[in-house]
mmCIF file of C-alpha atoms and ligand atoms in Angstrom:
data_model
loop_
_atom_site.group_PDB
_atom_site.id
_atom_site.type_symbol
_atom_site.label_atom_id
_atom_site.label_comp_id
_atom_site.label_asym_id
_atom_site.label_seq_id
_atom_site.Cartn_x
_atom_site.Cartn_y
_atom_site.Cartn_z
ATOM 1 C CA MET A 1 71.141 -163.298 -6.055
ATOM 2 C CA ARG A 2 70.790 -163.321 -9.826
ATOM 3 C CA LEU A 3 73.404 -160.895 -11.108
ATOM 4 C CA MET A 4 73.777 -159.614 -14.665
ATOM 5 C CA VAL A 5 77.391 -158.379 -14.731
ATOM 6 C CA THR A 6 78.556 -156.391 -17.761
ATOM 7 C CA GLY A 7 82.295 -156.319 -18.513
ATOM 8 C CA GLY A 8 82.761 -159.542 -16.569
ATOM 9 C CA ALA A 9 85.718 -160.695 -18.686
ATOM 10 C CA GLY A 10 87.774 -157.634 -17.697
ATOM 11 C CA PHE A 11 89.950 -156.964 -14.657
ATOM 12 C CA ILE A 12 87.384 -155.938 -12.000
ATOM 13 C CA GLY A 13 84.332 -157.528 -13.607
ATOM 14 C CA SER A 14 86.007 -160.951 -13.587
ATOM 15 C CA ALA A 15 86.872 -160.551 -9.881
ATOM 16 C CA VAL A 16 83.169 -159.819 -9.248
ATOM 17 C CA VAL A 17 82.108 -162.840 -11.315
ATOM 18 C CA ARG A 18 84.563 -165.229 -9.603
ATOM 19 C CA ARG A 19 83.565 -164.012 -6.122
ATOM 20 C CA ALA A 20 79.803 -164.080 -6.897
ATOM 21 C CA ILE A 21 79.976 -167.672 -8.168
ATOM 22 C CA GLU A 22 82.055 -168.663 -5.136
ATOM 23 C CA ARG A 23 79.450 -167.285 -2.734
ATOM 24 C CA GLY A 24 76.518 -168.988 -4.500
ATOM 25 C CA ASP A 25 75.036 -166.320 -6.769
ATOM 26 C CA ASP A 26 73.751 -166.947 -10.305
ATOM 27 C CA VAL A 27 75.721 -164.875 -12.825
ATOM 28 C CA LEU A 28 75.099 -163.784 -16.385
ATOM 29 C CA ASN A 29 78.344 -162.277 -17.706
ATOM 30 C CA VAL A 30 77.700 -159.921 -20.659
ATOM 31 C CA ASP A 31 80.879 -158.882 -22.424
ATOM 32 C CA LYS A 32 81.697 -157.730 -25.951
ATOM 33 C CA LEU A 33 85.191 -159.230 -25.561
ATOM 34 C CA THR A 34 87.188 -156.190 -26.618
ATOM 35 C CA TYR A 35 91.003 -156.245 -26.626
ATOM 36 C CA ALA A 36 90.875 -155.712 -22.802
ATOM 37 C CA ALA A 37 88.785 -158.793 -22.130
ATOM 38 C CA ASN A 38 90.234 -162.192 -21.379
ATOM 39 C CA PRO A 39 88.106 -165.347 -21.162
ATOM 40 C CA ASP A 40 90.950 -166.895 -19.121
ATOM 41 C CA ASN A 41 89.949 -164.538 -16.271
ATOM 42 C CA VAL A 42 86.710 -166.496 -15.816
ATOM 43 C CA ALA A 43 87.823 -169.921 -17.080
ATOM 44 C CA MET A 44 87.666 -171.328 -13.523
ATOM 45 C CA VAL A 45 83.891 -170.684 -13.310
ATOM 46 C CA ALA A 46 82.985 -171.356 -16.963
ATOM 47 C CA ASP A 47 81.601 -174.848 -16.273
ATOM 48 C CA ASN A 48 79.670 -173.887 -13.169
ATOM 49 C CA PRO A 49 75.907 -174.421 -13.704
ATOM 50 C CA ARG A 50 75.217 -171.036 -12.063
ATOM 51 C CA TYR A 51 77.351 -169.210 -14.670
ATOM 52 C CA ARG A 52 76.303 -168.030 -18.134
ATOM 53 C CA PHE A 53 78.094 -165.954 -20.696
ATOM 54 C CA ALA A 54 76.724 -163.768 -23.502
ATOM 55 C CA GLN A 55 79.030 -162.049 -25.985
ATOM 56 C CA GLU A 56 77.116 -158.813 -26.575
ATOM 57 C CA ASP A 57 77.697 -155.082 -26.816
ATOM 58 C CA ILE A 58 76.025 -153.026 -24.059
ATOM 59 C CA CYS A 59 75.195 -150.425 -26.732
ATOM 60 C CA ASP A 60 72.761 -152.955 -28.252
ATOM 61 C CA PHE A 61 69.471 -152.043 -26.565
ATOM 62 C CA ASP A 62 67.548 -155.003 -28.018
ATOM 63 C CA ALA A 63 70.159 -157.502 -26.820
ATOM 64 C CA MET A 64 70.259 -155.924 -23.348
ATOM 65 C CA SER A 65 66.449 -155.987 -23.076
ATOM 66 C CA ARG A 66 66.283 -159.576 -24.230
ATOM 67 C CA LEU A 67 68.973 -160.711 -21.770
ATOM 68 C CA MET A 68 67.278 -158.946 -18.844
ATOM 69 C CA ASN A 69 63.876 -160.370 -19.691
ATOM 70 C CA GLU A 70 65.279 -163.906 -20.122
ATOM 71 C CA PHE A 71 67.708 -164.021 -17.200
ATOM 72 C CA LYS A 72 65.533 -161.944 -14.801
ATOM 73 C CA PRO A 73 68.354 -160.450 -12.720
ATOM 74 C CA ASP A 74 67.858 -159.097 -9.198
ATOM 75 C CA ALA A 75 70.622 -156.617 -10.052
ATOM 76 C CA VAL A 76 72.436 -155.345 -13.109
ATOM 77 C CA MET A 77 76.049 -154.420 -12.328
ATOM 78 C CA ASN A 78 77.474 -152.279 -15.115
ATOM 79 C CA LEU A 79 81.270 -152.616 -15.302
ATOM 80 C CA ALA A 80 81.611 -152.701 -19.107
ATOM 81 C CA ALA A 81 83.677 -149.731 -20.221
ATOM 82 C CA GLU A 82 86.658 -148.507 -22.149
ATOM 83 C CA THR A 83 89.070 -147.823 -19.308
ATOM 84 C CA HIS A 84 92.574 -146.845 -20.387
ATOM 85 C CA VAL A 85 93.120 -143.078 -20.046
ATOM 86 C CA ASP A 86 96.008 -143.082 -22.548
ATOM 87 C CA ARG A 87 93.820 -144.716 -25.195
ATOM 88 C CA SER A 88 91.100 -142.120 -24.551
ATOM 89 C CA ILE A 89 93.593 -139.439 -25.531
ATOM 90 C CA ASP A 90 94.496 -141.198 -28.792
ATOM 91 C CA GLY A 91 90.903 -142.084 -29.668
ATOM 92 C CA PRO A 92 88.002 -140.791 -27.537
ATOM 93 C CA GLY A 93 85.299 -142.206 -29.839
ATOM 94 C CA ALA A 94 85.127 -145.694 -28.348
ATOM 95 C CA PHE A 95 84.886 -144.157 -24.854
ATOM 96 C CA ILE A 96 81.931 -141.984 -25.834
ATOM 97 C CA GLN A 97 80.264 -144.950 -27.493
ATOM 98 C CA THR A 98 80.603 -147.600 -24.796
ATOM 99 C CA ASN A 99 80.759 -145.514 -21.630
ATOM 100 C CA ILE A 100 77.958 -143.087 -22.506
ATOM 101 C CA ILE A 101 75.786 -144.654 -25.248
ATOM 102 C CA GLY A 102 76.254 -148.117 -23.748
ATOM 103 C CA THR A 103 75.151 -146.957 -20.300
ATOM 104 C CA TYR A 104 72.175 -145.196 -21.874
ATOM 105 C CA ALA A 105 71.127 -148.412 -23.669
ATOM 106 C CA LEU A 106 71.432 -150.420 -20.456
ATOM 107 C CA LEU A 107 69.469 -147.863 -18.437
ATOM 108 C CA GLU A 108 66.722 -147.873 -21.037
ATOM 109 C CA ALA A 109 66.652 -151.685 -21.135
ATOM 110 C CA ALA A 110 66.410 -151.765 -17.306
ATOM 111 C CA ARG A 111 63.624 -149.185 -17.404
ATOM 112 C CA GLY A 112 61.668 -151.418 -19.781
ATOM 113 C CA TYR A 113 62.411 -154.496 -17.630
ATOM 114 C CA VAL A 114 60.924 -152.764 -14.588
ATOM 115 C CA ALA A 115 58.004 -151.239 -16.515
ATOM 116 C CA ASN A 116 56.898 -154.557 -18.064
ATOM 117 C CA GLY A 117 56.672 -156.150 -14.633
ATOM 118 C CA GLY A 118 59.532 -158.637 -15.260
ATOM 119 C CA ALA A 119 61.869 -157.232 -12.602
ATOM 120 C CA PRO A 120 61.670 -158.343 -8.954
ATOM 121 C CA LYS A 121 60.370 -155.804 -6.449
ATOM 122 C CA ASP A 122 63.793 -155.009 -5.026
ATOM 123 C CA PHE A 123 65.599 -154.850 -8.400
ATOM 124 C CA ARG A 124 68.565 -152.468 -8.569
ATOM 125 C CA PHE A 125 70.770 -151.031 -11.298
ATOM 126 C CA HIS A 126 74.322 -150.714 -9.978
ATOM 127 C CA HIS A 127 76.505 -148.451 -12.065
ATOM 128 C CA ILE A 128 80.244 -148.805 -11.388
ATOM 129 C CA SER A 129 82.377 -145.707 -11.747
ATOM 130 C CA THR A 130 85.653 -144.133 -10.802
ATOM 131 C CA ASP A 131 87.076 -141.434 -8.519
ATOM 132 C CA GLU A 132 88.559 -139.821 -11.655
ATOM 133 C CA VAL A 133 85.215 -138.098 -12.309
ATOM 134 C CA TYR A 134 86.001 -135.751 -9.406
ATOM 135 C CA GLY A 135 89.092 -134.338 -11.107
ATOM 136 C CA SER A 136 92.347 -133.563 -9.327
ATOM 137 C CA LEU A 137 93.025 -132.684 -5.673
ATOM 138 C CA GLY A 138 95.689 -130.395 -4.209
ATOM 139 C CA PRO A 139 97.979 -131.632 -1.449
ATOM 140 C CA THR A 140 95.135 -131.989 1.062
ATOM 141 C CA GLY A 141 91.461 -133.020 1.119
ATOM 142 C CA GLU A 142 89.529 -136.089 -0.022
ATOM 143 C CA PHE A 143 86.715 -136.804 -2.485
ATOM 144 C CA THR A 144 83.369 -137.444 -0.830
ATOM 145 C CA GLU A 145 80.083 -138.514 -2.417
ATOM 146 C CA THR A 146 79.107 -134.830 -2.768
ATOM 147 C CA SER A 147 82.341 -133.552 -4.330
ATOM 148 C CA PRO A 148 81.710 -131.690 -7.607
ATOM 149 C CA TYR A 149 82.450 -133.495 -10.866
ATOM 150 C CA GLN A 150 85.487 -132.026 -12.692
ATOM 151 C CA PRO A 151 86.699 -134.698 -15.129
ATOM 152 C CA ASN A 152 89.919 -133.904 -17.011
ATOM 153 C CA SER A 153 90.448 -136.750 -19.482
ATOM 154 C CA PRO A 154 88.164 -138.111 -22.210
ATOM 155 C CA TYR A 155 87.942 -141.323 -20.134
ATOM 156 C CA SER A 156 86.837 -139.575 -16.928
ATOM 157 C CA ALA A 157 84.528 -137.223 -18.873
ATOM 158 C CA ALA A 158 82.782 -140.208 -20.464
ATOM 159 C CA LYS A 159 82.480 -141.952 -17.081
ATOM 160 C CA ALA A 160 81.171 -138.712 -15.508
ATOM 161 C CA SER A 161 78.581 -138.466 -18.295
ATOM 162 C CA SER A 162 77.434 -142.011 -17.634
ATOM 163 C CA ASP A 163 77.135 -141.303 -13.893
ATOM 164 C CA MET A 164 74.933 -138.297 -14.746
ATOM 165 C CA LEU A 165 72.697 -140.420 -16.961
ATOM 166 C CA ALA A 166 72.360 -142.985 -14.142
ATOM 167 C CA ARG A 167 71.414 -140.183 -11.763
ATOM 168 C CA ALA A 168 68.849 -138.728 -14.160
ATOM 169 C CA TRP A 169 67.203 -142.145 -14.798
ATOM 170 C CA ARG A 170 66.831 -142.416 -11.009
ATOM 171 C CA GLU A 171 65.371 -138.936 -10.528
ATOM 172 C CA THR A 172 63.182 -138.860 -13.621
ATOM 173 C CA PHE A 173 62.119 -142.469 -14.101
ATOM 174 C CA ASP A 174 62.456 -143.745 -10.524
ATOM 175 C CA LEU A 175 64.856 -146.459 -11.670
ATOM 176 C CA PRO A 176 66.454 -147.927 -8.483
ATOM 177 C CA VAL A 177 69.983 -146.805 -9.344
ATOM 178 C CA ILE A 178 73.052 -147.063 -7.109
ATOM 179 C CA VAL A 179 76.415 -145.599 -8.134
ATOM 180 C CA THR A 180 79.843 -146.462 -6.714
ATOM 181 C CA ASN A 181 83.008 -144.461 -7.373
ATOM 182 C CA CYS A 182 86.237 -146.259 -6.633
ATOM 183 C CA SER A 183 89.922 -145.404 -6.513
ATOM 184 C CA ASN A 184 92.705 -147.161 -8.499
ATOM 185 C CA ASN A 185 92.614 -150.945 -8.339
ATOM 186 C CA TYR A 186 95.529 -153.362 -8.376
ATOM 187 C CA GLY A 187 95.749 -157.158 -8.300
ATOM 188 C CA PRO A 188 95.792 -160.275 -10.491
ATOM 189 C CA TYR A 189 94.357 -160.402 -14.030
ATOM 190 C CA GLN A 190 94.898 -156.690 -14.867
ATOM 191 C CA PHE A 191 95.496 -156.157 -18.575
ATOM 192 C CA PRO A 192 99.224 -155.512 -19.110
ATOM 193 C CA GLU A 193 98.882 -151.945 -20.380
ATOM 194 C CA LYS A 194 98.157 -150.502 -16.924
ATOM 195 C CA LEU A 195 100.913 -149.183 -14.649
ATOM 196 C CA ILE A 196 101.434 -152.085 -12.249
ATOM 197 C CA PRO A 197 101.631 -155.011 -14.735
ATOM 198 C CA VAL A 198 103.749 -152.852 -17.056
ATOM 199 C CA VAL A 199 106.231 -152.206 -14.248
ATOM 200 C CA ILE A 200 106.416 -155.863 -13.209
ATOM 201 C CA ILE A 201 106.736 -157.303 -16.719
ATOM 202 C CA ASN A 202 109.233 -154.717 -17.976
ATOM 203 C CA ALA A 203 111.372 -155.072 -14.839
ATOM 204 C CA LEU A 204 111.331 -158.828 -15.113
ATOM 205 C CA GLU A 205 112.637 -158.568 -18.664
ATOM 206 C CA GLY A 206 115.202 -155.846 -17.958
ATOM 207 C CA LYS A 207 113.339 -153.234 -20.028
ATOM 208 C CA ASP A 208 112.893 -149.581 -19.094
ATOM 209 C CA ILE A 209 110.188 -148.867 -16.516
ATOM 210 C CA PRO A 210 108.441 -145.754 -17.868
ATOM 211 C CA ILE A 211 107.249 -143.179 -15.297
ATOM 212 C CA TYR A 212 105.202 -140.213 -16.462
ATOM 213 C CA GLY A 213 106.624 -136.772 -15.558
ATOM 214 C CA LYS A 214 108.359 -136.771 -12.156
ATOM 215 C CA GLY A 215 106.255 -139.656 -10.810
ATOM 216 C CA ASP A 216 104.897 -137.386 -8.093
ATOM 217 C CA GLN A 217 101.212 -137.958 -8.924
ATOM 218 C CA ILE A 218 99.369 -139.494 -5.985
ATOM 219 C CA ARG A 219 96.819 -142.283 -6.291
ATOM 220 C CA ASP A 220 94.794 -144.150 -3.655
ATOM 221 C CA TRP A 221 95.187 -147.922 -4.231
ATOM 222 C CA LEU A 222 92.691 -150.683 -3.482
ATOM 223 C CA HIS A 223 93.055 -154.426 -4.023
ATOM 224 C CA VAL A 224 90.648 -155.614 -6.737
ATOM 225 C CA GLU A 225 89.218 -158.318 -4.460
ATOM 226 C CA ASP A 226 88.343 -155.687 -1.863
ATOM 227 C CA HIS A 227 86.599 -153.702 -4.592
ATOM 228 C CA ALA A 228 84.697 -156.816 -5.793
ATOM 229 C CA GLU A 229 83.592 -157.500 -2.223
ATOM 230 C CA ALA A 230 82.398 -153.871 -1.843
ATOM 231 C CA LEU A 231 80.496 -154.065 -5.147
ATOM 232 C CA LEU A 232 78.702 -157.286 -4.197
ATOM 233 C CA LEU A 233 77.826 -155.804 -0.815
ATOM 234 C CA VAL A 234 76.416 -152.667 -2.467
ATOM 235 C CA ALA A 235 74.470 -154.730 -5.022
ATOM 236 C CA ARG A 236 72.887 -156.660 -2.143
ATOM 237 C CA GLU A 237 72.513 -154.093 0.638
ATOM 238 C CA GLY A 238 73.100 -150.655 -0.849
ATOM 239 C CA LYS A 239 70.230 -148.216 -0.813
ATOM 240 C CA PRO A 240 68.769 -147.275 -4.201
ATOM 241 C CA GLY A 241 69.298 -143.591 -4.888
ATOM 242 C CA GLU A 242 72.634 -143.531 -3.034
ATOM 243 C CA THR A 243 76.222 -143.117 -4.158
ATOM 244 C CA TYR A 244 79.067 -144.866 -2.285
ATOM 245 C CA ASN A 245 82.737 -144.011 -2.580
ATOM 246 C CA VAL A 246 85.139 -146.938 -2.312
ATOM 247 C CA GLY A 247 88.847 -146.549 -1.591
ATOM 248 C CA GLY A 248 91.852 -148.137 0.064
ATOM 249 C CA ARG A 249 93.157 -145.287 2.267
ATOM 250 C CA ALA A 250 96.499 -146.112 0.681
ATOM 251 C CA GLU A 251 97.869 -142.987 -1.003
ATOM 252 C CA ARG A 252 101.204 -143.387 -2.766
ATOM 253 C CA THR A 253 103.095 -141.362 -5.345
ATOM 254 C CA ASN A 254 103.554 -143.315 -8.552
ATOM 255 C CA LEU A 255 107.324 -143.218 -7.947
ATOM 256 C CA ASP A 256 106.996 -144.701 -4.433
ATOM 257 C CA LEU A 257 104.690 -147.409 -5.745
ATOM 258 C CA VAL A 258 107.123 -148.346 -8.526
ATOM 259 C CA LYS A 259 110.042 -148.425 -6.075
ATOM 260 C CA THR A 260 108.058 -150.722 -3.754
ATOM 261 C CA ILE A 261 107.406 -153.122 -6.665
ATOM 262 C CA CYS A 262 111.099 -153.018 -7.592
ATOM 263 C CA LYS A 263 112.091 -153.942 -4.005
ATOM 264 C CA VAL A 264 109.693 -156.898 -4.003
ATOM 265 C CA LEU A 265 111.187 -158.037 -7.334
ATOM 266 C CA ASP A 266 114.720 -157.704 -5.908
ATOM 267 C CA GLU A 267 113.704 -159.987 -3.024
ATOM 268 C CA GLU A 268 111.787 -162.483 -5.145
ATOM 269 C CA LEU A 269 114.341 -162.693 -7.976
ATOM 270 C CA LYS A 270 117.616 -162.883 -6.068
ATOM 271 C CA ASP A 271 119.582 -164.154 -9.080
ATOM 272 C CA SER A 272 118.244 -161.589 -11.539
ATOM 273 C CA ASN A 273 120.785 -159.774 -13.750
ATOM 274 C CA HIS A 274 118.508 -156.746 -13.651
ATOM 275 C CA ALA A 275 118.610 -156.061 -9.883
ATOM 276 C CA PRO A 276 118.395 -153.572 -8.361
ATOM 277 C CA HIS A 277 115.301 -153.096 -10.538
ATOM 278 C CA GLU A 278 114.984 -149.448 -9.534
ATOM 279 C CA GLY A 279 117.859 -148.812 -11.962
ATOM 280 C CA LEU A 280 115.447 -149.483 -14.846
ATOM 281 C CA ILE A 281 113.227 -146.483 -13.992
ATOM 282 C CA ASN A 282 113.031 -144.064 -16.912
ATOM 283 C CA PHE A 283 111.153 -140.754 -16.611
ATOM 284 C CA VAL A 284 109.143 -140.033 -19.798
ATOM 285 C CA ALA A 285 107.004 -137.116 -21.052
ATOM 286 C CA ASP A 286 103.974 -136.641 -18.832
ATOM 287 C CA ARG A 287 100.438 -137.586 -19.889
ATOM 288 C CA PRO A 288 98.507 -134.510 -21.140
ATOM 289 C CA GLY A 289 95.922 -133.384 -18.538
ATOM 290 C CA HIS A 290 97.446 -135.740 -15.920
ATOM 291 C CA ASP A 291 95.631 -135.378 -12.577
ATOM 292 C CA GLN A 292 97.955 -134.680 -9.666
ATOM 293 C CA ARG A 293 96.211 -136.350 -6.747
ATOM 294 C CA TYR A 294 93.194 -138.539 -5.989
ATOM 295 C CA ALA A 295 92.110 -139.473 -2.459
ATOM 296 C CA ILE A 296 88.843 -141.156 -1.501
ATOM 297 C CA ASN A 297 86.899 -140.717 1.699
ATOM 298 C CA CYS A 298 85.119 -144.050 2.129
ATOM 299 C CA ASP A 299 83.526 -143.353 5.533
ATOM 300 C CA LYS A 300 80.009 -143.790 4.155
ATOM 301 C CA ILE A 301 80.318 -147.373 2.883
ATOM 302 C CA GLU A 302 82.233 -148.329 6.029
ATOM 303 C CA ARG A 303 79.648 -146.753 8.331
ATOM 304 C CA GLU A 304 76.445 -147.713 6.512
ATOM 305 C CA LEU A 305 77.329 -151.111 5.023
ATOM 306 C CA GLY A 306 80.169 -152.252 7.298
ATOM 307 C CA TRP A 307 82.681 -152.697 4.454
ATOM 308 C CA THR A 308 86.423 -152.495 5.117
ATOM 309 C CA PRO A 309 89.301 -153.571 2.869
ATOM 310 C CA ALA A 310 90.888 -156.880 3.861
ATOM 311 C CA HIS A 311 94.266 -156.281 2.166
ATOM 312 C CA THR A 312 96.968 -153.833 3.214
ATOM 313 C CA ILE A 313 98.813 -152.296 0.287
ATOM 314 C CA GLU A 314 102.150 -153.797 1.376
ATOM 315 C CA GLU A 315 100.874 -157.382 1.533
ATOM 316 C CA GLY A 316 98.517 -156.917 -1.464
ATOM 317 C CA MET A 317 101.265 -155.504 -3.675
ATOM 318 C CA ARG A 318 103.662 -158.310 -2.734
ATOM 319 C CA ASP A 319 100.992 -160.924 -3.588
ATOM 320 C CA THR A 320 100.291 -159.136 -6.882
ATOM 321 C CA VAL A 321 103.939 -159.142 -7.930
ATOM 322 C CA LYS A 322 104.163 -162.844 -7.050
ATOM 323 C CA TRP A 323 100.982 -163.558 -9.066
ATOM 324 C CA TYR A 324 102.498 -162.030 -12.232
ATOM 325 C CA LEU A 325 105.709 -163.992 -11.631
ATOM 326 C CA ASP A 326 103.789 -167.236 -11.093
ATOM 327 C CA ASN A 327 101.321 -166.724 -13.958
ATOM 328 C CA ARG A 328 103.604 -165.886 -16.792
ATOM 329 C CA ASP A 329 101.442 -167.968 -19.186
ATOM 330 C CA TRP A 330 98.512 -165.614 -18.558
ATOM 331 C CA TRP A 331 100.299 -162.504 -19.812
ATOM 332 C CA GLU A 332 102.483 -164.265 -22.382
ATOM 333 C CA LYS A 333 99.280 -165.361 -24.133
ATOM 334 C CA ILE A 334 98.145 -161.731 -24.331
ATOM 335 C CA ARG A 335 101.475 -160.726 -25.856
ATOM 336 C CA GLN A 336 101.181 -163.564 -28.382
ATOM 337 C CA ARG A 337 97.979 -161.874 -29.557
ATOM 338 C CA GLY A 338 100.249 -158.976 -30.592
ATOM 339 C CA PHE A 339 100.058 -156.725 -27.549
ATOM 340 C CA ASP A 340 103.315 -154.918 -26.758
ATOM 341 C CA THR A 341 103.734 -153.773 -23.115
ATOM 342 C CA ALA A 342 106.550 -151.426 -24.117
ATOM 343 C CA LYS A 343 104.455 -149.384 -26.605
ATOM 344 C CA ARG A 344 103.486 -145.990 -25.182
ATOM 345 C CA GLN A 345 100.042 -144.541 -25.970
ATOM 346 C CA GLY A 346 98.334 -141.264 -25.200
ATOM 347 C CA LEU A 347 100.858 -138.746 -26.439
ATOM 348 C CA LYS A 348 98.574 -136.984 -28.910
ATOM 349 C CA GLN A 349 97.601 -133.577 -27.587
ATOM 350 C CA SER A 350 94.904 -132.885 -30.150
ATOM 351 C CA ALA A 351 92.833 -134.887 -32.599
HETATM 352 N N1 NAD B 1 90.665 -150.299 -13.039
HETATM 353 C C1 NAD B 1 90.473 -149.397 -12.098
HETATM 354 O O1 NAD B 1 91.387 -149.037 -11.358
HETATM 355 C C2 NAD B 1 89.083 -148.809 -11.890
HETATM 356 C C3 NAD B 1 88.866 -148.031 -10.766
HETATM 357 C C4 NAD B 1 87.574 -147.537 -10.540
HETATM 358 C C5 NAD B 1 86.551 -147.835 -11.405
HETATM 359 N N2 NAD B 1 86.786 -148.607 -12.480
HETATM 360 C C6 NAD B 1 85.643 -148.911 -13.368
HETATM 361 O O2 NAD B 1 85.384 -150.302 -13.235
HETATM 362 C C7 NAD B 1 84.925 -150.840 -14.472
HETATM 363 C C8 NAD B 1 85.785 -152.006 -14.894
HETATM 364 O O3 NAD B 1 87.139 -151.579 -15.028
HETATM 365 P P1 NAD B 1 88.299 -152.588 -15.429
HETATM 366 O O4 NAD B 1 89.572 -151.993 -15.006
HETATM 367 O O5 NAD B 1 87.926 -153.955 -15.009
HETATM 368 O O6 NAD B 1 88.183 -152.520 -17.027
HETATM 369 P P2 NAD B 1 88.813 -153.481 -18.138
HETATM 370 O O7 NAD B 1 89.241 -152.590 -19.255
HETATM 371 O O8 NAD B 1 89.786 -154.442 -17.565
HETATM 372 O O9 NAD B 1 87.547 -154.354 -18.618
HETATM 373 C C9 NAD B 1 86.454 -153.796 -19.285
HETATM 374 C C10 NAD B 1 85.587 -154.929 -19.821
HETATM 375 O O10 NAD B 1 84.447 -154.349 -20.458
HETATM 376 C C11 NAD B 1 84.236 -155.017 -21.713
HETATM 377 N N3 NAD B 1 83.591 -154.077 -22.659
HETATM 378 C C12 NAD B 1 84.123 -152.949 -23.187
HETATM 379 N N4 NAD B 1 83.249 -152.370 -24.018
HETATM 380 C C13 NAD B 1 82.135 -153.146 -23.991
HETATM 381 C C14 NAD B 1 80.851 -153.064 -24.628
HETATM 382 N N5 NAD B 1 80.554 -152.064 -25.473
HETATM 383 N N6 NAD B 1 79.932 -154.007 -24.361
HETATM 384 C C15 NAD B 1 80.204 -155.046 -23.522
HETATM 385 N N7 NAD B 1 81.416 -155.181 -22.898
HETATM 386 C C16 NAD B 1 82.343 -154.256 -23.122
HETATM 387 C C17 NAD B 1 85.644 -155.403 -22.191
HETATM 388 O O11 NAD B 1 85.571 -156.442 -23.147
HETATM 389 C C18 NAD B 1 86.297 -155.801 -20.887
HETATM 390 O O12 NAD B 1 86.096 -157.166 -20.599
HETATM 391 C C19 NAD B 1 84.923 -149.664 -15.480
HETATM 392 O O13 NAD B 1 83.629 -149.167 -15.556
HETATM 393 C C20 NAD B 1 85.891 -148.669 -14.857
HETATM 394 O O14 NAD B 1 85.539 -147.362 -15.230
HETATM 395 C C21 NAD B 1 88.036 -149.102 -12.772
#
């Protein structure tokens, strides 16, 4: 397939790009290269003749139209977004701009691409979203594809808005849109401001491991490679007009997850002065509007497309910890650009 992947220098987008190139697809990676991007994430495919890169902003309608008309994708996969909830509390503007206006520009560019006859007959626009749009669950229940949208953070509200635009372009303009909503991802190449890399790097260096509130929030975790596989399957075989939820059936409290990572570090770093690493856990003020529990019901994608995750959380988390230990250069380079893993964001309660 010819895939135009936006946000392909980020965490999940780069996993999609690497996997797509490996399985023989042609890929155009469109990325603005914000602070969260890292060209190193796709360095291993950069010289492949089936790979192209364009540094562009998805908000730029003319650039998106030009790229679609030149590259002639079979599918556009929209992963470009501002993604860090804490940053969306400190400064929602960039989230409104990229996640909403950017998705609008891409949808309009795709509409023109179809209308001018350039798109192949089975073209599809695959919009990638999150389970956070559904809001927070109580102790029981799961999000399904028909759960109501109740976003609670500026990040999830902007993603919810973009999902609504994608839906409307399908209903009103007949654009062949597919939406996927996925749970929390973990794995290699995640920017070191998100929970798992922060825990690993801080523990490794004997710094406090910050946990919001009591650490009793529950998330459903999925390995990024399982998500990438699901996305490529949906782009190829998903039915336009449908939404698919993607999840790992691996619910953990944040505290349990952090303790698991600490145990792996204890085993991997037997001579560490900082073991047992659990001793570094430090409970800090909770995030405003912090959702209590997310859980995804992914029966539909399993039943209709035959997708199942290949990684268990135990084995996947162990591999992830080892990856950060073995790829110190990757995250040291990010810190040399001035990024501080210990700096807390998202404490502002009002603008
Ligand atoms: N990380 C998760 O756990 C998770 C879970 C479910 C869904 N998602 C969704 O998956 C997508 C990718 O998430 P991620 O964690 O890989 O994000 P990320 O922050 O690691 O990467 C985002 C990428 O988008 C690029 N980008 C940002 N603004 C852009 C713009 N205006 N134009 C072009 N490129 C731009 C950045 O440069 C970066 O490379 C997002 O849409 C996110 O909402 C993420």
